[in-house]
Coordinates of C-alpha atoms and ligand atoms in Angstrom, one line a residue:
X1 CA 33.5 -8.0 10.5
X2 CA 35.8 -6.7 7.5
X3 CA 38.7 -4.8 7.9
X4 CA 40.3 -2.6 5.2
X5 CA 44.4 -1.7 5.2
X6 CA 45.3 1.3 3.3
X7 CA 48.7 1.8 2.8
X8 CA 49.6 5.2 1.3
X9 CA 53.1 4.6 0.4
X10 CA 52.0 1.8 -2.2
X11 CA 50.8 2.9 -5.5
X12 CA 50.9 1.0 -8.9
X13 CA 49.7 4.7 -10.7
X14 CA 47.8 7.2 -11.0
X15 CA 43.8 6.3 -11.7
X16 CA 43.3 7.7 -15.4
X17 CA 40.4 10.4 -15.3
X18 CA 38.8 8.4 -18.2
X19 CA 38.0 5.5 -16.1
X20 CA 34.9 7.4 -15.4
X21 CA 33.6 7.5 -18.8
X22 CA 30.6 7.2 -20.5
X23 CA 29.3 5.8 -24.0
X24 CA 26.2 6.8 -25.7
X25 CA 25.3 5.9 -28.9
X26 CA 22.0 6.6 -32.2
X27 CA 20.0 4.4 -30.1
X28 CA 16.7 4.4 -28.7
X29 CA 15.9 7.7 -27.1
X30 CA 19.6 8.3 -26.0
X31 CA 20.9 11.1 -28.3
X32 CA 17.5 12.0 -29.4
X33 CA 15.2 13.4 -26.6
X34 CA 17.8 11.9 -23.6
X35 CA 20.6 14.3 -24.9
X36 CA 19.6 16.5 -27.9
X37 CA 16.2 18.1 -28.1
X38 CA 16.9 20.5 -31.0
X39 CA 17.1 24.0 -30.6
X40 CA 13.7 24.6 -31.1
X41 CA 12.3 22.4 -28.3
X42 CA 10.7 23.6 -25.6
X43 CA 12.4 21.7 -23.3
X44 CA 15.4 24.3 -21.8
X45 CA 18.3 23.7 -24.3
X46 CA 21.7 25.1 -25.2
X47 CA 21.9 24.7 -29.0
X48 CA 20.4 21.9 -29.0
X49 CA 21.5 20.1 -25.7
X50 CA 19.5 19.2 -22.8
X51 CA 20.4 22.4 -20.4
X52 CA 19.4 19.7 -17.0
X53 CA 21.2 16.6 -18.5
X54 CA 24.7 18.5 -19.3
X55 CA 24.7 20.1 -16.1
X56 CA 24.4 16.4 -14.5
X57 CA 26.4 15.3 -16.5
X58 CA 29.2 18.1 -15.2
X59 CA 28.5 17.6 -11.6
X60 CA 29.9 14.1 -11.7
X61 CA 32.9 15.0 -13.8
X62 CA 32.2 13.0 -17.2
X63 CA 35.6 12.6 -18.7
X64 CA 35.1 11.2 -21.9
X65 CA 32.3 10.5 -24.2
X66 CA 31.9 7.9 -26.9
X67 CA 30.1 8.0 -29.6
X68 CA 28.2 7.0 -32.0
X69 CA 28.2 3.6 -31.4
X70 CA 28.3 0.8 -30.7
X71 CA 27.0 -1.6 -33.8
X72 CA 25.6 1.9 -35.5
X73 CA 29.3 3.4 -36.0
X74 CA 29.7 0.8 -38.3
X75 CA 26.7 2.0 -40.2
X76 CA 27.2 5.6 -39.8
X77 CA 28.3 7.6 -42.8
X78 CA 29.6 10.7 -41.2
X79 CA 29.5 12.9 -44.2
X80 CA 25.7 12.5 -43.8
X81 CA 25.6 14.5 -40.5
X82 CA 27.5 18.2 -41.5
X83 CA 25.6 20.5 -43.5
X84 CA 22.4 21.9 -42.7
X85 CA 20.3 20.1 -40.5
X86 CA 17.2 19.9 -42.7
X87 CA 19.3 18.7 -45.8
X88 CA 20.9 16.0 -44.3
X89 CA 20.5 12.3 -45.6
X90 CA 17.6 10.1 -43.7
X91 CA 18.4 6.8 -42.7
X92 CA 17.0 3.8 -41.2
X93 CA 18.6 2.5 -38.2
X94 CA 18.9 -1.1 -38.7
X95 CA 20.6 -1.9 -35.3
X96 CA 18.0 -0.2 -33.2
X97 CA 14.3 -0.4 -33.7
X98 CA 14.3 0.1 -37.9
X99 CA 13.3 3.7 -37.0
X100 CA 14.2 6.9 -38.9
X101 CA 17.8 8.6 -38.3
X102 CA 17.8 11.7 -39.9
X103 CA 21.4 12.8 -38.6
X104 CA 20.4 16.0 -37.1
X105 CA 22.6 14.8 -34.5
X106 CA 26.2 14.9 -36.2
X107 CA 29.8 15.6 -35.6
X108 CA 29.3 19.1 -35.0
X109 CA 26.9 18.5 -32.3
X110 CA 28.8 15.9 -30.8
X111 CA 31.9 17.8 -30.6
X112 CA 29.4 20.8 -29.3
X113 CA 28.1 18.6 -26.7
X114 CA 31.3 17.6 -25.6
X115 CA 32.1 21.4 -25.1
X116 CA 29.4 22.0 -23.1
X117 CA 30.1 18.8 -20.6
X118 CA 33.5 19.6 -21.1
X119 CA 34.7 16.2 -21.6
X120 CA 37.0 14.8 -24.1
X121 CA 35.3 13.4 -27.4
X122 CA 36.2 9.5 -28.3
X123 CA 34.9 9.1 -31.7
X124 CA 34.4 5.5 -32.9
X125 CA 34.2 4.8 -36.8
X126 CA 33.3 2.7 -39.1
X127 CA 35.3 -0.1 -40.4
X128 CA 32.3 -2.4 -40.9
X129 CA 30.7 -0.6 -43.9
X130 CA 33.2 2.3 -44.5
X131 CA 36.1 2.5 -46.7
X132 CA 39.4 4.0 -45.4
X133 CA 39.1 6.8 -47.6
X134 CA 35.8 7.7 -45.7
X135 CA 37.3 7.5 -42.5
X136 CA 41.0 9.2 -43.4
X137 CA 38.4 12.2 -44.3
X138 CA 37.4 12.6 -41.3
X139 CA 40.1 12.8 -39.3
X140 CA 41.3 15.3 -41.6
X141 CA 37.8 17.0 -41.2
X142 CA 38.5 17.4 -37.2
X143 CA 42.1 18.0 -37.1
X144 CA 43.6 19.2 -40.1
X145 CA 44.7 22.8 -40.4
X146 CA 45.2 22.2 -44.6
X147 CA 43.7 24.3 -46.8
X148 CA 41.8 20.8 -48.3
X149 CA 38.1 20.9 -50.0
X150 CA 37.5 18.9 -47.1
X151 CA 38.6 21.5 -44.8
X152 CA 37.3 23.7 -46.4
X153 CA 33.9 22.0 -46.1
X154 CA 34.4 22.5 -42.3
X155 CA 34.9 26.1 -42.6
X156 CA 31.9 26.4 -44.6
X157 CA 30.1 24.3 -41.6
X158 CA 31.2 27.4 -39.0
X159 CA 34.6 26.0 -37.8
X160 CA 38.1 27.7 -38.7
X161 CA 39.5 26.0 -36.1
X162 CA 40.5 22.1 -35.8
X163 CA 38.7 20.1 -33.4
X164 CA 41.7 18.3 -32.5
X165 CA 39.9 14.9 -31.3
X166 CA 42.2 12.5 -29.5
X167 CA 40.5 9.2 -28.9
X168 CA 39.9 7.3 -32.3
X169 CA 38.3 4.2 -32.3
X170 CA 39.2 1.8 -35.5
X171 CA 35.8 -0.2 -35.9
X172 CA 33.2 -1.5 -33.2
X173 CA 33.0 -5.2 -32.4
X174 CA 34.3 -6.0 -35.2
X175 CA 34.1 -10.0 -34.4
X176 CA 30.0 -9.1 -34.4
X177 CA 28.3 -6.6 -35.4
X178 CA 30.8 -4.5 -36.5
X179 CA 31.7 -7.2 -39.6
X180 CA 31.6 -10.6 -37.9
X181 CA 35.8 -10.1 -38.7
X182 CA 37.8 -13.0 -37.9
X183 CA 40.9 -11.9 -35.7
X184 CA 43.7 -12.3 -38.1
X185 CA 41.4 -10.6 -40.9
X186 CA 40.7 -7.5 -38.1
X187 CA 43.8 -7.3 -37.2
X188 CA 45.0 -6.5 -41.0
X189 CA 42.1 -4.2 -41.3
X190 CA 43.5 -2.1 -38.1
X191 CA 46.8 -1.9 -39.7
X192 CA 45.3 -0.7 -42.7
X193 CA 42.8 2.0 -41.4
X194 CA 45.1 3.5 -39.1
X195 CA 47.6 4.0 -41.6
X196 CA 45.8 7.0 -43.3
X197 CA 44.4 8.2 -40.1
X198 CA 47.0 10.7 -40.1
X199 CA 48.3 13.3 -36.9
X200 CA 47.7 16.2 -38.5
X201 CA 49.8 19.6 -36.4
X202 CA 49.9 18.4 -32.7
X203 CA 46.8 16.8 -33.0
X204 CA 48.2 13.4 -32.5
X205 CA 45.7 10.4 -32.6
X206 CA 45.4 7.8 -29.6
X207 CA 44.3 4.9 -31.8
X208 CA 42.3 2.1 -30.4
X209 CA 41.7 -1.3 -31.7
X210 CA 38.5 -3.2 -31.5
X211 CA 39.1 -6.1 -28.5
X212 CA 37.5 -8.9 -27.4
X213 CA 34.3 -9.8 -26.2
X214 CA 34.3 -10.9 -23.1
X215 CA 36.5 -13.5 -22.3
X216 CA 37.9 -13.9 -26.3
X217 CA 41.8 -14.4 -24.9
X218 CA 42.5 -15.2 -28.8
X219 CA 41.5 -12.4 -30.2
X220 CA 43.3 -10.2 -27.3
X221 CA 46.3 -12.7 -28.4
X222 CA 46.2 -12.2 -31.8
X223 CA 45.5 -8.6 -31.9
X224 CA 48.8 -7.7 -29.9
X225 CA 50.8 -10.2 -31.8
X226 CA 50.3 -9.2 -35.0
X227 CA 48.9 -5.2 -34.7
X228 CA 50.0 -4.5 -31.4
X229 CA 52.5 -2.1 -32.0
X230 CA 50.4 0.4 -34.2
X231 CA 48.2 0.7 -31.6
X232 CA 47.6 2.7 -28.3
X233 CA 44.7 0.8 -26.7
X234 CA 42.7 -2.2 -26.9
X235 CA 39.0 -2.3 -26.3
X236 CA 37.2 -4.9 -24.1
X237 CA 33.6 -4.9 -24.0
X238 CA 31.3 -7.0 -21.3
X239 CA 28.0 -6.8 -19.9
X240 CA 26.4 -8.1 -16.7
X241 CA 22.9 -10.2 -17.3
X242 CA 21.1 -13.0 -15.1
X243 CA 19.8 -15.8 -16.5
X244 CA 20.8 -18.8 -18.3
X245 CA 21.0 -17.4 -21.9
X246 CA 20.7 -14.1 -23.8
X247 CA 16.7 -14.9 -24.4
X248 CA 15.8 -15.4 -21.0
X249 CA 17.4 -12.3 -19.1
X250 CA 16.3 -11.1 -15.8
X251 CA 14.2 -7.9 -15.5
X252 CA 15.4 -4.7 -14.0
X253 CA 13.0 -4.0 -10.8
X254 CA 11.7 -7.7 -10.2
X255 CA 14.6 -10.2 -9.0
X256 CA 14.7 -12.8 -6.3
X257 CA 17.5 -13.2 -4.0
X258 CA 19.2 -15.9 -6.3
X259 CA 19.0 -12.8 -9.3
X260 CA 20.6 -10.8 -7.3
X261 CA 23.8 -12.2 -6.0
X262 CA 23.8 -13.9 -9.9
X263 CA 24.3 -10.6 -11.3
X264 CA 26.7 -9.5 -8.7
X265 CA 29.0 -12.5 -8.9
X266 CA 28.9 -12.0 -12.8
X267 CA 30.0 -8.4 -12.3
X268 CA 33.0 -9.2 -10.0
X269 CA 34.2 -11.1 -13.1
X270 CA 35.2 -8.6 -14.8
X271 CA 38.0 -8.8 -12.1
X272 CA 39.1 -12.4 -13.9
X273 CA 38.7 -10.8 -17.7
X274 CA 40.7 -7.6 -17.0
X275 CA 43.6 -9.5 -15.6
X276 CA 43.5 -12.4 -17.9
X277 CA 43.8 -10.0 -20.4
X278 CA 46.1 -7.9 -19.1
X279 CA 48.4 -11.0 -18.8
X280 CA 48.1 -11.5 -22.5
X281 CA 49.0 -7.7 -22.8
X282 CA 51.9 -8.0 -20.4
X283 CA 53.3 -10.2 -22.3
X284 CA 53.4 -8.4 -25.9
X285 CA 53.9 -5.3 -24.3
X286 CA 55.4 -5.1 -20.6
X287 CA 56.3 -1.7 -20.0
X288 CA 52.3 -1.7 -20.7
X289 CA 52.5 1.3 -23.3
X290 CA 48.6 0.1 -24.6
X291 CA 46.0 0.8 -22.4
X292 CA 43.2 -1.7 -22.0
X293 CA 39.8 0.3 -22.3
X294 CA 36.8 -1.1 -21.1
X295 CA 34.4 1.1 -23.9
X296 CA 30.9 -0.7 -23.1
X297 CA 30.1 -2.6 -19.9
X298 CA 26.9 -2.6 -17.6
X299 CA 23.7 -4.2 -16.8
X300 CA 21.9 -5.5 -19.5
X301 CA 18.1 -6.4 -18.5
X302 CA 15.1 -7.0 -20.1
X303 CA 13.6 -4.2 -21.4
X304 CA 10.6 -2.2 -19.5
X305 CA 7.4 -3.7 -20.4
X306 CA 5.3 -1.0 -23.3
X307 CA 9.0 0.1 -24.4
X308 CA 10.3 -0.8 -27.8
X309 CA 12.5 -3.8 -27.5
X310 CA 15.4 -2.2 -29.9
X311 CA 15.5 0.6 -27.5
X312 CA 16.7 -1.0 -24.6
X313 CA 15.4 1.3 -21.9
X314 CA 15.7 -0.7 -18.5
X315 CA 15.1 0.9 -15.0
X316 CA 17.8 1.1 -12.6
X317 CA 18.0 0.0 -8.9
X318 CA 20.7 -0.1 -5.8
X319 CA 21.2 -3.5 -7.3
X320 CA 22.9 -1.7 -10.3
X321 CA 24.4 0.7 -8.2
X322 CA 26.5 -2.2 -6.6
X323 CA 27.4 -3.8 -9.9
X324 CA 28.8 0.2 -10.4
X325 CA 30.5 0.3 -7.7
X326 CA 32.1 -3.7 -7.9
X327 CA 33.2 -2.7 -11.7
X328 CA 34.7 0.9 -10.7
X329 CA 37.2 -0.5 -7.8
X330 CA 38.0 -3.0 -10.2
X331 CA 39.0 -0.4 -12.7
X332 CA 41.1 1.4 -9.8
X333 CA 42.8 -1.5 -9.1
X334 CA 44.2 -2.0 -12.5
X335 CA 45.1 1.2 -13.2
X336 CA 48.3 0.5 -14.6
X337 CA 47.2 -1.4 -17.4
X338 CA 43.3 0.3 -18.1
X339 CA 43.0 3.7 -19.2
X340 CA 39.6 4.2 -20.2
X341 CA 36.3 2.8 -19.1
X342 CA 33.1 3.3 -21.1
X343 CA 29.4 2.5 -19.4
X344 CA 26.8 1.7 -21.7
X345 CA 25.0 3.9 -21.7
X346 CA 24.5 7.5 -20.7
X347 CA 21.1 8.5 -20.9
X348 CA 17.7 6.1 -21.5
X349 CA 19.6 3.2 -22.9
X350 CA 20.7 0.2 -20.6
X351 CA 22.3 1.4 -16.9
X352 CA 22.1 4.4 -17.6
X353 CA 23.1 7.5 -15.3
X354 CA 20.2 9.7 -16.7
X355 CA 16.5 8.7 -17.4
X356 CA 14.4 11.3 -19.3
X357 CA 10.5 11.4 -20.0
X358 CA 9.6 14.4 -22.2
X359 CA 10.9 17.3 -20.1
X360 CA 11.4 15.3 -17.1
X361 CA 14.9 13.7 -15.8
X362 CA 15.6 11.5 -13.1
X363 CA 19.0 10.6 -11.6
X364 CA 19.4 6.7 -11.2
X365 CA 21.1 5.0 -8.4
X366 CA 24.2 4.1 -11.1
X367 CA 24.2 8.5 -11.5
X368 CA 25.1 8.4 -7.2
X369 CA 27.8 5.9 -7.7
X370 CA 29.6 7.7 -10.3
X371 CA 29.6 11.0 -7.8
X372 CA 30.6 9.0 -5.1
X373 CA 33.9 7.8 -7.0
X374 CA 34.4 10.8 -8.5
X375 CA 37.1 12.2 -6.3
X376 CA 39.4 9.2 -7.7
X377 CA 39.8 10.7 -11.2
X378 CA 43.2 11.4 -11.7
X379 CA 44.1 10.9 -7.7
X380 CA 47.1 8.0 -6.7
X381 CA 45.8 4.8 -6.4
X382 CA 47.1 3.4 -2.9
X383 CA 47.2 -0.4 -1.1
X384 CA 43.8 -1.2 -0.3
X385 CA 43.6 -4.6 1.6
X386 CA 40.5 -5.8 2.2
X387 CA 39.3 -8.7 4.8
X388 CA 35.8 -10.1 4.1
X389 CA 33.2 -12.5 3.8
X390 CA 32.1 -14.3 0.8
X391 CA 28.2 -13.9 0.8
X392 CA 25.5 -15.1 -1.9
X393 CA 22.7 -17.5 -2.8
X394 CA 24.2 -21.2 -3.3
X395 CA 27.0 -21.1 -5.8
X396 CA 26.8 -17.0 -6.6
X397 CA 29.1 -15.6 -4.4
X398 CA 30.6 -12.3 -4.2
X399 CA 33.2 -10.6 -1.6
X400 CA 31.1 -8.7 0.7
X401 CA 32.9 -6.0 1.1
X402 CA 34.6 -4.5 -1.9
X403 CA 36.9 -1.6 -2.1
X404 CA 39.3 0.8 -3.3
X405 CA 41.3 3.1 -2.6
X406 CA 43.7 6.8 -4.1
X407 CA 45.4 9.7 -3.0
X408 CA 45.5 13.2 -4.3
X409 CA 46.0 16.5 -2.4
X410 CA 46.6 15.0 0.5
X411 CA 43.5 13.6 0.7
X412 CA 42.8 10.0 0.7
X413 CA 39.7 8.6 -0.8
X414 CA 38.4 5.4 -0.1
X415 CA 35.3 4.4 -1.8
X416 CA 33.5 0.5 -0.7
X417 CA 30.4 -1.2 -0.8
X418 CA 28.9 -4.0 1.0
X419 CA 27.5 -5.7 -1.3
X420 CA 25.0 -8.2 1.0
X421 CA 21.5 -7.8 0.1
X422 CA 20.7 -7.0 3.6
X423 CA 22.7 -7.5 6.1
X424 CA 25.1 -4.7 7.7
X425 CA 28.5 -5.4 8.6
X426 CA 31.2 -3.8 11.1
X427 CA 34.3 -2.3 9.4
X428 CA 37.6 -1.5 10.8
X429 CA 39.4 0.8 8.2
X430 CA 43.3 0.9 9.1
X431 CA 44.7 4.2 8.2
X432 CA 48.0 6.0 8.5
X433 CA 47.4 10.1 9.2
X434 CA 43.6 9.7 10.3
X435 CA 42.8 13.8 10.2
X436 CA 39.5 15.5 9.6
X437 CA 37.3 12.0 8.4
X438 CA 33.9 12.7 6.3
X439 CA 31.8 10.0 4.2
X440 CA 28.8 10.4 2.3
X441 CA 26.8 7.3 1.7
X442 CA 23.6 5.6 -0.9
X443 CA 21.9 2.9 0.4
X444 CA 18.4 1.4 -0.3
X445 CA 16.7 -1.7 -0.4
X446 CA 18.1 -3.7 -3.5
X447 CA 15.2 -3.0 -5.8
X448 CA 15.0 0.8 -4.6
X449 CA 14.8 3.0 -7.6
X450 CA 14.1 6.4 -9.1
X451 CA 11.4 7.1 -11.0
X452 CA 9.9 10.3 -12.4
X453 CA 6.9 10.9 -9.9
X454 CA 9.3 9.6 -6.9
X455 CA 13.2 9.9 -6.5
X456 CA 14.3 8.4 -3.2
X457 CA 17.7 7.3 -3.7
X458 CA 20.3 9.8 -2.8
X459 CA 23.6 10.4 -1.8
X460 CA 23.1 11.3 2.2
X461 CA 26.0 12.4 4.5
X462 CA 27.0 9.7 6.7
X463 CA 28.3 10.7 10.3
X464 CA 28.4 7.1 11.9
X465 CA 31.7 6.9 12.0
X466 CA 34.4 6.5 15.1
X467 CA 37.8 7.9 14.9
X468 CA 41.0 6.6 17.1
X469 CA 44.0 6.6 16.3
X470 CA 44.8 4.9 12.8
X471 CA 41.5 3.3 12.8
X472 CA 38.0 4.3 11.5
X473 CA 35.0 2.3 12.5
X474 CA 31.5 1.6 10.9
X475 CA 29.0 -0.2 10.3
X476 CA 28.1 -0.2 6.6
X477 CA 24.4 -0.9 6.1
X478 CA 23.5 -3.9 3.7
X479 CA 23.6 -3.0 -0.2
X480 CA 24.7 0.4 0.8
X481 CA 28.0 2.7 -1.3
X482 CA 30.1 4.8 0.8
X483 CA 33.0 7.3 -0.2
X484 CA 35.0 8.2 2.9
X485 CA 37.6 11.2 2.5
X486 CA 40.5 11.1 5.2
X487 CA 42.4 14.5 5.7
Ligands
LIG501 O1 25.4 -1.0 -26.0 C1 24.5 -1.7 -26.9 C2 25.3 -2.6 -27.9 O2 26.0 -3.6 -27.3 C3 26.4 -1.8 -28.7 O3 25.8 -1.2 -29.8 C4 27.2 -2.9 -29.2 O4 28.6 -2.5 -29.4 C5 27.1 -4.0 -28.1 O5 26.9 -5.2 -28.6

């Protein structure tokens, strides 16, 4: 039995719509045949853009998209993706699979994208192997109202009008891929780049810093101390795997019991990396003026057996679904100190959202968690105590009931999962004001999945509920999401 206080009249802030973001990078078949098809494809398109990908993309409210990478923004050139599409410069993509980028896909079409999802762009560049002149350039390229050849050169490329991209991203892991940058060194870089990353008009840049992996408290110490206050947020990246090393990860759609409570536990610590460094944050900046952004986190499995092993295409189950749902309440909950979170990635390319196979798309059990936490962008987050169990298989443990909770409109949002492989469990939710209550629910067996010939995992509605008084009680099915709205 768990039992869940909410307490309306405790908030520590409101939960930042961009908590819900996404990341999608020149890898594998994410931009290229997951996202952009080319105008000329047969496959239903809006210059370009997959019509039944951006309209999924809509219905759960993407926020914020970055792009291009990842360890390719700190190969990309971007002056080799404007121009005509057939004259741009062809490249080989020596992160992903060695195969041919020929930058059809390019800052035009990004921002375009972004348009069409109606989401705010985060554009990450390249520190790695750019110069700052390169990437000064093209900030003034988006957001400079100057008549400058290199405005100029926009105008020429169909747009009079600045972008006026926000989110700017000051390298990509830049202690790996990115430049295998040594903190102090990095943090010197940052100072430097940014410099000539200029606000141009109102278009005023939030400048991010590359972070730490994982649980790098040093580099999180050092950044603050010496660049902190030239910057607006700090990136954090960390991915959820089973097995002992990086070699010998677990697959996506075969796991044993012991897999599955492993990758759970290991997702319920990003609880223990966003507050450790947080603390650091705190402590360099308390009135907590930098936002922490979580830009790439998610399951990482092997890859699907026939696929290219630099594309990273994995299937998705309910088991990824929890490790959604464990990672979003853990963003609610620390609201006040991150701003953005990023999951890697999008479409075809690790847990994704979206799978695609020519013309067909599928919606993965990941996709139903994001629509089920969708009411919490931009809503109050409130108290949200939560009684449970720790459940697992010998030492991988994980709460078994996990949960959050926000206010907006008068309407109260709680959104929890139970995270036991199979085993339901009775919930009491206590509950000031208990009006009109509704939930809507995905559940599944923990390898349940959605495939292309066969799609049953789905948001149902969920009317087992009993109403008295303050209290609302259930009985949450094993390995089962539910969003409950309370009027
Ligand atoms: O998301 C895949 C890769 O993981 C990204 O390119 C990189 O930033 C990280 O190591």
């Amino acid at each position: 039995m768990a039992r869940i206080t909410i307490n309306p009249d405790r908030s520590i802030g409101r939960i930042n719509r961009n908590i819900y973001g996404h990341f999608s990078e020149h890898l594998g078949r994410c931009i290229y045949n997951g996202i952009f098809v080319g105008k000329d494809s047969p496959i239903p398109n809006v210059n370009g853009m997959r019509t039944d990908v951006v309209e999924a993309l809509r219905k759960i409210k993407i926020p914020v998209l970055r792009w291009p990478g990842g360890c390719f923004a700190d190969e990309y050139h971007w002056q080799d993706g404007i121009g005509p599409q057939e004259m741009r410069k062809r490249m080989v993509n020596t992160n992903w699979g060695y195969v041919v980028e020929d930058n059809s896909f390019g800052t035009h079409e990004f921002l375009e994208l972004c348009r069409q999802l109606g989401c705010e762009p985060y554009i990450n560049a390249n520190v790695g192997s750019g110069t700052v002149r390169e990437m000064a350039e093209w900030v003034e390229y988006l957001n400079s109202e100057g008549d400058s050849t290199v405005v100029r050169t926009r105008w020429e490329n169909g747009k009079k009008e600045p972008f006026g991209v926000k989110y700017w991203g000051v390298g990509n892991e830049s202690w790996g891929c990115g430049g295998n940058m040594r903190p102090e060194y990095y943090a010197d870089e940052f100072r430097r780049y940014q410099t000539y990353c200029r606000n141009y008009g109102n278009h005023h840049l939030f400048r991010i810093a590359c972070g730490p992996n994982t649980d790098d408290y040093r580099w999180t110490e050092i950044l603050m101390q010496q660049a902190g206050r030239f910057m607006d947020g700090l990136t954090m990246h960390y991915y959820t795997t089973t097995g002992p090393d990086w070699e010998t990860k677990g697959q996506a759609l075969t796991f044993t019991e012991q897999e599955y409570y492993e990758l759970l536990n290991k997702a319920a610590r990003m609880e223990t990396l966003v507050a450790g460094h947080s603390r650091i944050m705190d402590r360099y900046d308390p009135t907590k003026r930098i936002g922490l952004i979580v830009d790439e986190w998610g399951t990482w499995h092997q890859v699907e057996a026939g696929t290219n092993p630099g594309f990273l295409y994995q299937q998705n189950t309910m088991r990824d679904a929890m490790v959604a749902a464990i990672h979003l309440n853990i963003f609610n909950w620390h609201c006040d100190r991150v701003v953005m979170a990023n999951i890697a990635q999008t479409v075809n390319v690790l847990q994704s959202v979206i799978l695609t196979e020519g013309s067909r798309m599928v919606l993965t059990p990941t996709y139903h968690v994001f629509d089920l936490f969708k009411e919490h962008q931009d809503a109050e987050e409130i108290d949200c105590y939560v009684e449970t169990n720790l459940i697992g298989f010998e030492n991988w443990t994980v709460n078994q009931i996990t949960a959050s909770a926000s206010q907006k409109d008068g309407k109260v949002t709680l959104t929890l999962a139970n995270t036991s492989m199979h085993k339901a469990e009775n919930v009491t939710v206590v509950c000031p004001n208990t009006g009109k209550v509704t939930a809507r629910i995905l559940t599944g067996a923990p390898s349940a999945h959605n495939d292309f010939d066969k799609a049953p995992v789905s948001i149902r509605a969920y009317d087992k509920l009993t109403v008295k008084d303050s209290e609302i009680t259930f009985r949450a099915p094993g390995c089962s999401v539910l969003a409950i709205s309370i009027e």
